[in-house]
């Protein structure tokens, strides 16, 4: 998303919160109807752009999308639409008795056909306009290419079965196809924070303390109380021990990813071991599934395989891809026991070579994230973003130029990074990249290859602010809840949040040192920045079913839960 688009989105987001001071389209001032007249500068329930209850409470001609009344794009009356007997709710329910099912794109035209009749106004321009209800935007208005003609993510038929299928573009799966419960009818995380700060506990909010200040008992999107608890491991006691919760032991370097049931952890710097471990996201039970002493070995049995240094993990729900930086390889772990490990890309040479599978080569493998069938990795030492296609085995350099450092925004090879090391996807087609030594968060648009700047002025420091007015200090591990990105600051011992809509950067937990490199951390559970201490946090992983951000607090050898 270009900086100008982000700013425009921020204005729209702000306007949406205010809802205007005059009766918007659809408000029935004469009869009261669903919406009464506007009073006190607040718009009324049912009016366009105002809050609504899931499933209804909007004026005629409007529909409730992500808890906001918007133009339905049709007559919106729910009557049978085009003569085929389909109902007009656009929710993708089974329709006309001919065996067809709707695609869940909510186009509102009564036919459920996904023909884009109810597409948001800027759908197809390649920029994701979340405030207009877009979940994706691939630069066209065509169905069946992953992003529908109504700019909603297209998912497989397994949506709603309770199993998270990343490879079918699911971002969540809560066992139903109902909107308004946090996981949409097409298995996408629903926007958070639209009503945050009004002092009322609205739908999807965990807290609301009448402000959007971070670092207190409620974060700016009202989905975290900024409270930490010890989840697994023992503070200051390293080791390689499986067990439940506090009985387990971890080493000194921890990266993570999550699915519906498990947290998957890459545990290195562990007394000469590099292993991948499975952590139950509810009970904290820890099981080592692959790896052992450091080395380089594939094996049909995970525990007989060897890694050198695990820098990142990515998953589609069936496979974990390991960025084995020490061996300059991407290795795949089958998530069915006995967890076989196979090298799928990289010759082992310390080079930047595009090619197929083991004919390709990597230098400093860093971050890894999975989006829409592709594993994206960062070659941090060579300042480039690369892609790996698990189906074809093809490795491509897609942004930056190998060995050329800088902080230039631009398309593909015209862009420059200094030291890109960590990354997250919000599942809209945008990747967020921690340019660690460049002290910035950058963006990469998977549709048009544009690299932009999300936050940071490039100066090493610590300032919570908006966009490039913020200062970052070597940002590290990243994750996303679909509405915000979160990143750790290893040397400042904090976890920070960037709201995607506004580019606002703020601190959730931990106590920083204003960017001073000689900064001491510690260990303390509690709430907010005043009452928590961390020691060199790295990996982050957001777990939707439990609404938990798991934090690899590597200096303390533990995994902590931020809720």
Coordinates of C-alpha atoms in Angstrom, one line a residue:
X1 CA 0.0 0.0 0.0
X2 CA 1.5 3.3 -1.0
X3 CA 2.1 5.9 1.7
X4 CA -0.6 8.2 0.1
X5 CA -3.1 5.3 0.1
X6 CA -2.3 4.6 3.8
X7 CA -2.9 8.2 4.7
X8 CA -6.1 8.3 2.8
X9 CA -7.2 5.2 4.5
X10 CA -6.3 6.7 7.9
X11 CA -8.6 9.7 7.1
X12 CA -11.4 7.4 6.1
X13 CA -10.8 5.2 9.2
X14 CA -11.1 8.3 11.4
X15 CA -14.2 9.5 9.6
X16 CA -15.7 6.1 10.1
X17 CA -15.2 6.3 13.8
X18 CA -16.8 9.8 14.0
X19 CA -19.7 8.9 11.6
X20 CA -20.2 12.5 10.7
X21 CA -22.5 15.2 12.0
X22 CA -25.3 15.0 9.5
X23 CA -27.8 12.3 8.6
X24 CA -25.9 10.0 6.1
X25 CA -27.7 8.3 3.2
X26 CA -30.2 5.8 4.4
X27 CA -31.2 7.6 7.6
X28 CA -34.9 7.9 7.8
X29 CA -35.4 11.2 9.6
X30 CA -39.1 11.4 9.0
X31 CA -40.3 8.2 10.5
X32 CA -37.5 7.1 12.7
X33 CA -37.4 3.8 11.0
X34 CA -34.4 1.7 11.6
X35 CA -32.4 4.9 12.2
X36 CA -33.6 8.0 13.9
X37 CA -32.4 11.5 13.3
X38 CA -28.8 12.5 14.1
X39 CA -28.2 14.2 17.4
X40 CA -25.2 15.5 19.2
X41 CA -22.9 15.0 16.2
X42 CA -23.3 11.2 16.4
X43 CA -24.8 9.3 13.5
X44 CA -27.6 6.8 14.2
X45 CA -27.7 3.1 14.1
X46 CA -28.6 1.9 10.6
X47 CA -27.1 4.8 8.7
X48 CA -24.4 4.3 6.1
X49 CA -20.9 4.3 7.7
X50 CA -22.3 3.7 11.2
X51 CA -22.1 0.7 13.5
X52 CA -24.5 -2.2 13.1
X53 CA -25.3 -5.6 14.7
X54 CA -24.1 -8.6 12.7
X55 CA -26.8 -9.8 10.4
X56 CA -28.8 -6.6 10.2
X57 CA -29.8 -3.3 11.9
X58 CA -29.1 -1.3 8.7
X59 CA -31.4 1.0 6.7
X60 CA -33.0 -0.3 3.5
X61 CA -30.4 -0.4 0.7
X62 CA -27.5 -1.0 3.1
X63 CA -25.9 -4.1 4.4
X64 CA -24.0 -4.8 7.6
X65 CA -20.4 -5.5 6.7
X66 CA -17.8 -5.9 9.4
X67 CA -20.2 -4.2 11.8
X68 CA -20.5 -1.1 9.6
X69 CA -23.5 -0.3 7.4
X70 CA -22.5 0.0 3.8
X71 CA -24.1 0.3 0.4
X72 CA -25.4 -3.2 -0.5
X73 CA -24.8 -2.7 -4.2
X74 CA -28.3 -4.0 -5.0
X75 CA -31.7 -3.5 -3.6
X76 CA -30.6 -5.1 -0.4
X77 CA -34.2 -6.1 0.5
X78 CA -33.4 -9.8 0.7
X79 CA -36.1 -10.7 -1.8
X80 CA -35.5 -13.5 -4.2
X81 CA -33.3 -11.9 -6.8
X82 CA -33.0 -12.8 -10.4
X83 CA -35.6 -15.5 -10.9
X84 CA -33.3 -18.3 -9.9
X85 CA -34.7 -18.5 -6.4
X86 CA -31.6 -17.4 -4.6
X87 CA -32.0 -15.3 -1.5
X88 CA -30.6 -11.8 -1.4
X89 CA -28.4 -12.1 1.7
X90 CA -25.3 -12.6 -0.3
X91 CA -23.9 -14.9 2.3
X92 CA -23.0 -17.8 0.1
X93 CA -25.7 -20.1 1.5
X94 CA -27.1 -22.8 -0.7
X95 CA -29.4 -21.2 -3.1
X96 CA -31.9 -22.2 -5.7
X97 CA -32.2 -26.0 -5.4
X98 CA -30.1 -26.7 -8.4
X99 CA -27.2 -27.8 -6.3
X100 CA -25.1 -24.7 -6.7
X101 CA -23.9 -22.9 -3.7
X102 CA -23.0 -19.2 -3.3
X103 CA -19.4 -18.1 -3.0
X104 CA -19.8 -16.2 0.2
X105 CA -18.8 -12.9 -1.3
X106 CA -21.7 -11.0 0.0
X107 CA -22.3 -9.0 -3.1
X108 CA -25.9 -8.3 -2.0
X109 CA -27.5 -8.4 -5.4
X110 CA -29.7 -11.4 -4.5
X111 CA -28.0 -13.9 -6.8
X112 CA -25.0 -15.0 -4.7
X113 CA -23.1 -15.4 -7.9
X114 CA -20.0 -13.4 -7.0
X115 CA -20.3 -11.3 -10.2
X116 CA -19.1 -8.2 -8.4
X117 CA -22.4 -6.3 -8.5
X118 CA -21.8 -5.2 -4.9
X119 CA -18.1 -4.6 -5.1
X120 CA -16.6 -1.8 -3.0
X121 CA -16.0 1.4 -5.0
X122 CA -12.3 1.0 -5.5
X123 CA -12.2 -2.8 -5.9
X124 CA -9.8 -3.7 -8.7
X125 CA -7.3 -0.9 -8.3
X126 CA -4.7 -3.1 -6.6
X127 CA -4.8 -1.3 -3.2
X128 CA -6.7 -2.9 -0.3
X129 CA -9.2 -0.5 1.1
X130 CA -10.1 -2.2 4.4
X131 CA -12.5 0.6 5.4
X132 CA -14.6 -0.1 2.3
X133 CA -14.9 -3.8 3.2
X134 CA -12.1 -5.1 0.9
X135 CA -10.3 -8.1 2.1
X136 CA -7.9 -8.2 -0.8
X137 CA -7.4 -6.4 -4.1
X138 CA -5.5 -8.1 -6.9
X139 CA -5.9 -5.3 -9.5
X140 CA -8.9 -6.9 -11.3
X141 CA -12.6 -7.7 -10.8
X142 CA -12.4 -11.4 -11.8
X143 CA -13.6 -14.4 -9.8
X144 CA -11.7 -17.6 -9.2
X145 CA -8.2 -16.1 -9.0
X146 CA -7.9 -16.1 -5.2
X147 CA -9.5 -12.6 -4.8
X148 CA -13.1 -12.3 -5.9
X149 CA -14.8 -9.7 -8.1
X150 CA -16.0 -8.2 -4.8
X151 CA -12.5 -8.1 -3.4
X152 CA -13.1 -10.8 -0.9
X153 CA -10.6 -13.7 -0.3
X154 CA -11.8 -16.8 -2.1
X155 CA -11.4 -19.9 0.0
X156 CA -11.9 -23.6 -0.5
X157 CA -15.0 -25.6 0.4
X158 CA -13.6 -26.6 3.8
X159 CA -14.2 -23.2 5.3
X160 CA -16.3 -23.7 8.4
X161 CA -15.1 -27.2 9.3
X162 CA -13.0 -26.0 12.3
X163 CA -9.7 -27.0 10.7
X164 CA -7.4 -24.1 9.6
X165 CA -6.4 -24.6 6.0
X166 CA -3.8 -21.9 5.1
X167 CA -3.3 -23.5 1.7
X168 CA -6.9 -22.7 0.9
X169 CA -6.4 -19.0 1.9
X170 CA -8.2 -19.4 5.3
X171 CA -7.0 -17.0 7.9
X172 CA -9.1 -18.5 10.6
X173 CA -11.7 -21.3 10.9
X174 CA -14.1 -21.2 13.9
X175 CA -16.3 -24.1 12.8
X176 CA -19.0 -21.9 11.2
X177 CA -19.7 -19.6 8.2
X178 CA -21.2 -16.7 10.2
X179 CA -20.1 -13.1 10.1
X180 CA -19.6 -10.9 13.1
X181 CA -18.0 -13.4 15.5
X182 CA -14.4 -12.5 14.7
X183 CA -13.9 -15.0 11.9
X184 CA -16.0 -14.1 8.8
X185 CA -18.2 -16.4 6.6
X186 CA -15.2 -16.9 4.3
X187 CA -12.8 -17.7 7.1
X188 CA -11.0 -14.3 7.3
X189 CA -10.2 -12.4 10.5
X190 CA -12.6 -9.5 10.8
X191 CA -11.4 -6.0 11.4
X192 CA -10.8 -5.0 15.0
X193 CA -10.8 -1.6 16.7
X194 CA -13.4 0.3 14.6
X195 CA -15.3 1.3 17.8
X196 CA -12.3 1.1 20.2
X197 CA -12.0 3.9 22.6
X198 CA -15.7 4.8 23.0
X199 CA -15.8 3.2 26.5
X200 CA -18.4 0.6 25.5
X201 CA -17.6 -3.1 25.1
X202 CA -18.6 -3.6 21.6
X203 CA -18.7 -6.9 19.6
X204 CA -15.3 -8.5 19.2
X205 CA -13.7 -6.2 21.8
X206 CA -11.9 -7.7 24.8
X207 CA -11.6 -4.4 26.6
X208 CA -12.4 -0.7 26.1
X209 CA -11.0 1.8 28.5
X210 CA -12.4 4.9 26.8
X211 CA -9.1 5.7 25.0
X212 CA -6.8 4.3 22.3
X213 CA -3.6 4.7 24.2
X214 CA -1.4 1.7 24.3
X215 CA 0.7 0.4 27.1
X216 CA -2.1 0.4 29.6
X217 CA -4.8 -2.2 30.3
X218 CA -6.2 -2.1 26.7
X219 CA -4.5 -1.8 23.4
X220 CA -5.5 0.6 20.6
X221 CA -7.7 -2.0 18.9
X222 CA -9.3 -3.3 22.0
X223 CA -8.4 -6.9 21.5
X224 CA -5.6 -7.2 24.0
X225 CA -5.5 -6.2 27.7
X226 CA -1.7 -6.1 27.5
X227 CA -1.4 -8.7 30.3
X228 CA 1.4 -11.2 30.2
X229 CA 1.6 -14.7 31.8
X230 CA 4.3 -17.3 31.8
X231 CA 3.1 -20.0 29.3
X232 CA 6.0 -22.4 28.9
X233 CA 9.6 -22.8 30.2
X234 CA 11.3 -21.7 33.3
X235 CA 12.8 -18.1 33.5
X236 CA 16.6 -18.2 33.4
X237 CA 16.7 -22.0 33.1
X238 CA 17.7 -23.1 29.6
X239 CA 17.5 -26.6 28.4
X240 CA 16.0 -29.1 25.9
X241 CA 13.2 -30.7 28.0
X242 CA 9.7 -31.6 26.8
X243 CA 6.9 -31.3 29.3
X244 CA 3.8 -29.2 30.1
X245 CA 4.1 -25.5 30.6
X246 CA 6.6 -24.6 33.3
X247 CA 8.2 -28.1 33.3
X248 CA 9.5 -27.6 29.7
X249 CA 12.8 -26.0 28.9
X250 CA 13.9 -23.8 25.9
X251 CA 17.3 -22.6 24.6
X252 CA 18.4 -19.0 23.8
X253 CA 16.9 -18.4 20.4
X254 CA 13.2 -18.9 19.6
X255 CA 11.1 -18.2 16.5
X256 CA 7.5 -19.3 16.1
X257 CA 4.4 -19.7 13.9
X258 CA 0.9 -20.9 14.9
X259 CA -2.1 -22.8 13.5
X260 CA -5.5 -23.5 15.1
X261 CA -4.1 -25.9 17.7
X262 CA -0.4 -25.5 18.0
X263 CA 2.4 -23.1 18.3
X264 CA 5.4 -24.4 16.3
X265 CA 8.7 -23.2 17.7
X266 CA 12.2 -23.2 16.2
X267 CA 14.5 -23.6 19.2
X268 CA 18.2 -22.9 18.5
X269 CA 21.2 -21.9 20.6
X270 CA 20.2 -24.7 22.9
X271 CA 23.5 -26.4 24.0
X272 CA 24.5 -27.3 20.5
X273 CA 21.0 -28.3 19.4
X274 CA 18.6 -26.9 16.8
X275 CA 15.1 -28.4 17.0
X276 CA 11.5 -27.7 16.0
X277 CA 9.0 -28.1 18.8
X278 CA 5.2 -28.4 19.0
X279 CA 3.5 -26.5 21.8
X280 CA -0.2 -27.0 22.5
X281 CA -1.7 -23.5 22.4
X282 CA -4.1 -24.3 25.3
X283 CA -2.3 -26.7 27.6
X284 CA 1.3 -25.6 27.0
X285 CA 2.4 -29.2 26.4
X286 CA 5.7 -29.2 24.6
X287 CA 6.9 -32.0 22.2
X288 CA 10.1 -32.0 20.2
X289 CA 9.3 -33.2 16.6
X290 CA 12.4 -32.7 14.6
X291 CA 16.1 -32.0 14.9
X292 CA 18.7 -32.7 17.5
X293 CA 22.5 -31.9 17.5
X294 CA 23.3 -29.2 15.0
X295 CA 24.1 -30.5 11.5
X296 CA 22.6 -31.0 8.1
X297 CA 20.6 -34.1 7.5
X298 CA 17.2 -35.0 6.0
X299 CA 15.3 -37.9 7.4
X300 CA 11.9 -39.6 7.1
X301 CA 11.9 -39.5 10.9
X302 CA 12.0 -35.9 12.2
X303 CA 14.1 -36.6 15.3
X304 CA 16.8 -38.0 13.1
X305 CA 17.0 -34.9 10.9
X306 CA 19.5 -32.1 11.6
X307 CA 19.4 -28.3 11.3
X308 CA 22.2 -25.8 11.8
X309 CA 20.4 -22.7 12.8
X310 CA 16.6 -22.1 12.6
X311 CA 15.9 -18.5 11.7
X312 CA 12.2 -18.7 10.8
X313 CA 9.2 -21.0 10.3
X314 CA 6.2 -20.7 8.0
X315 CA 3.3 -23.1 7.6
X316 CA 0.3 -23.8 5.4
X317 CA -1.2 -26.1 8.1
X318 CA 0.1 -29.3 6.5
X319 CA 3.8 -28.5 6.2
X320 CA 6.3 -26.3 8.1
X321 CA 9.0 -24.7 6.0
X322 CA 12.2 -24.1 8.0
X323 CA 14.6 -21.3 7.1
X324 CA 17.8 -23.1 8.1
X325 CA 20.1 -20.2 7.9
X326 CA 23.2 -22.1 9.0
X327 CA 22.8 -24.5 6.1
X328 CA 21.5 -21.9 3.6
X329 CA 18.5 -24.2 2.9
X330 CA 14.8 -24.3 3.1
X331 CA 13.6 -27.6 4.7
X332 CA 10.1 -28.9 4.8
X333 CA 8.6 -30.8 7.8
X334 CA 5.5 -33.0 7.1
X335 CA 3.2 -32.3 10.1
X336 CA 2.0 -35.9 10.1
X337 CA 4.1 -38.1 12.5
X338 CA 6.9 -39.1 12.3
X339 CA 7.5 -35.6 10.9
X340 CA 9.7 -36.3 7.9
X341 CA 12.2 -33.6 7.0
X342 CA 13.2 -32.8 3.4
X343 CA 15.4 -30.1 1.8
X344 CA 13.2 -28.4 -0.8
X345 CA 15.3 -25.5 -1.9
X346 CA 19.0 -24.4 -1.6
X347 CA 22.2 -26.1 -2.6
X348 CA 23.9 -25.1 0.6
X349 CA 26.2 -22.6 -1.1
X350 CA 26.3 -19.1 0.4
X351 CA 25.1 -17.3 -2.7
X352 CA 22.1 -15.7 -4.3
X353 CA 21.0 -17.9 -7.2
X354 CA 17.5 -18.2 -8.5
X355 CA 16.5 -21.6 -9.8
X356 CA 14.5 -24.7 -9.0
X357 CA 14.8 -26.5 -5.7
X358 CA 18.3 -27.5 -4.7
X359 CA 19.7 -25.7 -7.8
X360 CA 18.9 -22.4 -6.1
X361 CA 21.1 -20.8 -3.5
X362 CA 20.6 -18.6 -0.5
X363 CA 22.9 -16.4 1.5
X364 CA 21.5 -15.2 4.8
X365 CA 18.1 -16.9 5.1
X366 CA 16.0 -14.9 7.5
X367 CA 12.2 -14.5 7.7
X368 CA 9.7 -16.8 6.2
X369 CA 5.9 -16.4 5.8
X370 CA 3.3 -18.2 3.8
X371 CA 0.7 -16.4 1.7
X372 CA -1.6 -17.7 -1.2
X373 CA 0.5 -20.7 -2.1
X374 CA 3.9 -19.1 -1.9
X375 CA 6.6 -19.1 0.8
X376 CA 8.3 -15.7 1.0
X377 CA 11.7 -15.5 2.6
X378 CA 14.2 -12.7 3.2
X379 CA 17.9 -13.1 2.3
X380 CA 18.9 -10.5 4.9
X381 CA 22.7 -10.6 4.3
X382 CA 22.1 -9.8 0.6
X383 CA 19.2 -7.3 1.2
X384 CA 16.6 -9.1 -1.0
X385 CA 13.1 -10.6 -0.8
X386 CA 12.6 -14.0 -2.4
X387 CA 9.8 -16.4 -3.1
X388 CA 9.6 -20.2 -3.1
X389 CA 6.8 -22.0 -4.9
X390 CA 6.3 -25.3 -3.0
X391 CA 4.5 -26.8 -6.1
X392 CA 7.1 -26.1 -8.7
X393 CA 10.1 -25.7 -6.5
X394 CA 11.0 -22.4 -8.2
X395 CA 13.0 -19.8 -6.2
X396 CA 12.9 -16.1 -7.5
X397 CA 14.3 -12.9 -6.2
X398 CA 11.3 -10.5 -6.3
X399 CA 12.5 -7.3 -4.6
X400 CA 15.8 -5.6 -4.0
X401 CA 19.1 -6.2 -5.7
X402 CA 21.5 -8.7 -4.2
X403 CA 24.3 -7.0 -2.4
X404 CA 23.0 -3.5 -2.9
X405 CA 21.8 -1.8 0.3
X406 CA 19.7 1.2 0.7
X407 CA 16.2 2.4 1.8
X408 CA 14.6 3.2 -1.5
X409 CA 10.9 2.5 -2.1
X410 CA 10.0 1.3 -5.6
X411 CA 8.9 -1.7 -7.7
X412 CA 10.6 -5.0 -7.4
X413 CA 14.3 -4.8 -8.2
X414 CA 14.3 -1.0 -8.0
X415 CA 13.7 -1.1 -4.3
X416 CA 16.5 -1.3 -1.8
X417 CA 16.7 -2.7 1.8
X418 CA 19.5 -2.4 4.3
X419 CA 19.0 -5.6 6.3
X420 CA 15.6 -7.2 6.0
X421 CA 15.2 -9.9 8.6
X422 CA 11.6 -10.5 9.8
X423 CA 8.3 -10.5 8.1
X424 CA 4.5 -11.0 8.5
X425 CA 1.5 -11.2 6.2
X426 CA -1.9 -9.7 7.0
X427 CA -3.5 -12.0 4.4
X428 CA -4.6 -9.1 2.2
X429 CA -1.7 -9.4 -0.3
X430 CA 0.6 -7.1 1.7
X431 CA 3.7 -8.3 3.5
X432 CA 5.3 -6.3 6.3
X433 CA 9.1 -6.5 6.5
X434 CA 11.3 -5.5 9.4
X435 CA 14.3 -3.9 7.8
X436 CA 16.2 -4.5 11.0
X437 CA 19.4 -2.5 10.6
X438 CA 17.5 0.1 8.6
X439 CA 15.3 0.8 11.6
X440 CA 12.1 0.7 9.4
X441 CA 9.1 -1.4 8.7
X442 CA 8.7 -1.8 5.0
X443 CA 5.8 -3.1 2.9
X444 CA 5.7 -5.4 -0.1
X445 CA 2.6 -5.6 -2.3
X446 CA 2.4 -9.2 -3.7
X447 CA 0.2 -8.0 -6.6
X448 CA 2.3 -5.2 -8.1
X449 CA 5.7 -5.8 -6.3
X450 CA 5.8 -2.3 -4.9
X451 CA 8.0 -1.8 -1.8
X452 CA 7.0 1.0 0.5
X453 CA 7.7 2.3 4.0
X454 CA 5.1 1.7 6.7
X455 CA 6.9 3.1 9.8
X456 CA 10.2 4.5 10.9
X457 CA 12.4 7.4 9.7
X458 CA 15.5 5.2 9.4
X459 CA 17.1 6.6 12.5
X460 CA 17.9 4.2 15.4
X461 CA 15.8 5.4 18.3
X462 CA 12.5 4.8 20.2
X463 CA 9.5 7.1 19.5
X464 CA 5.9 6.0 19.3
X465 CA 4.2 8.0 16.6
X466 CA 2.5 7.7 13.2
X467 CA 4.3 6.3 10.1
X468 CA 7.7 7.8 9.4
X469 CA 7.5 10.0 12.5
X470 CA 8.0 6.9 14.6
X471 CA 11.5 5.7 15.5
X472 CA 12.4 2.1 15.7
X473 CA 15.4 0.3 17.2
X474 CA 16.3 -2.7 15.1
X475 CA 12.8 -4.3 14.9
X476 CA 12.7 -8.1 15.0
X477 CA 10.1 -10.9 15.1
X478 CA 6.7 -10.0 13.5
X479 CA 3.1 -11.3 13.5
X480 CA -0.3 -10.0 12.5
X481 CA -3.9 -10.3 13.7
X482 CA -5.2 -9.0 10.4
X483 CA -5.8 -5.5 11.7
X484 CA -2.4 -4.7 13.1
X485 CA 1.2 -5.9 12.9
X486 CA 3.2 -6.6 16.0
X487 CA 7.0 -6.6 16.3
X488 CA 9.6 -7.2 19.0
X489 CA 12.5 -5.0 19.7
X490 CA 15.2 -7.3 20.9
X491 CA 17.6 -4.6 22.2
X492 CA 14.9 -2.5 23.8
X493 CA 13.0 -5.5 25.3
X494 CA 9.5 -4.5 24.1
X495 CA 6.6 -5.6 21.9
X496 CA 5.1 -2.9 19.8
X497 CA 2.0 -2.6 17.6
X498 CA 1.4 -0.9 14.3
X499 CA -2.3 -0.4 13.4
X500 CA -2.5 -1.0 9.6
X501 CA -5.3 1.5 9.1
X502 CA -3.4 4.5 10.6
X503 CA 0.3 3.4 10.6
X504 CA 0.2 4.4 14.3
X505 CA 3.1 2.7 16.2
X506 CA 2.8 2.2 20.0
X507 CA 4.2 -0.1 22.7
X508 CA 2.2 -2.9 24.3
X509 CA 4.6 -4.3 26.9
X510 CA 8.1 -3.9 28.2
X511 CA 10.3 -1.0 29.3
X512 CA 12.6 0.5 26.7
X513 CA 15.6 2.8 27.0
X514 CA 14.7 5.6 24.5
X515 CA 16.8 3.7 21.9
X516 CA 19.9 3.6 24.0
X517 CA 21.8 0.5 22.9
X518 CA 22.9 -0.2 26.5
X519 CA 19.5 -1.3 27.6
X520 CA 18.8 -3.8 30.4
X521 CA 15.8 -6.1 30.3
X522 CA 14.4 -8.3 33.0
X523 CA 11.6 -10.6 33.9
X524 CA 8.2 -9.5 35.2
X525 CA 4.7 -10.5 34.4
X526 CA 2.0 -7.9 34.6
X527 CA 0.0 -5.5 32.6
X528 CA 1.2 -2.8 30.2
X529 CA 4.5 -1.1 29.9
X530 CA 4.7 0.0 33.6
X531 CA 4.5 -3.5 35.0
X532 CA 6.1 -5.8 32.6
X533 CA 9.8 -6.7 31.8
X534 CA 11.2 -8.8 29.0
X535 CA 14.7 -9.9 28.1
X536 CA 15.6 -9.9 24.3
X537 CA 12.3 -11.0 22.8
X538 CA 12.4 -12.4 19.2
X539 CA 9.7 -14.6 17.8
X540 CA 6.0 -13.6 17.9
X541 CA 2.9 -15.6 16.8
X542 CA -0.7 -14.5 17.0
X543 CA -3.1 -17.4 17.8
X544 CA -6.6 -16.5 16.8
X545 CA -8.7 -19.2 18.7
X546 CA -7.3 -18.1 22.0
X547 CA -6.8 -14.4 21.0
X548 CA -3.2 -14.7 22.3
X549 CA 0.1 -13.2 21.1
X550 CA 2.8 -15.7 22.0
X551 CA 6.1 -14.1 22.7
X552 CA 9.5 -15.8 22.6
X553 CA 11.3 -14.1 25.4
X554 CA 14.6 -15.6 24.5
X555 CA 16.7 -13.9 27.1
X556 CA 14.6 -15.5 29.8
X557 CA 14.3 -18.9 28.0
X558 CA 10.5 -18.9 28.1
X559 CA 7.4 -18.4 26.0
X560 CA 5.0 -15.8 27.4
X561 CA 1.3 -15.2 26.6
X562 CA 0.2 -11.7 25.8
X563 CA -3.6 -11.4 26.1

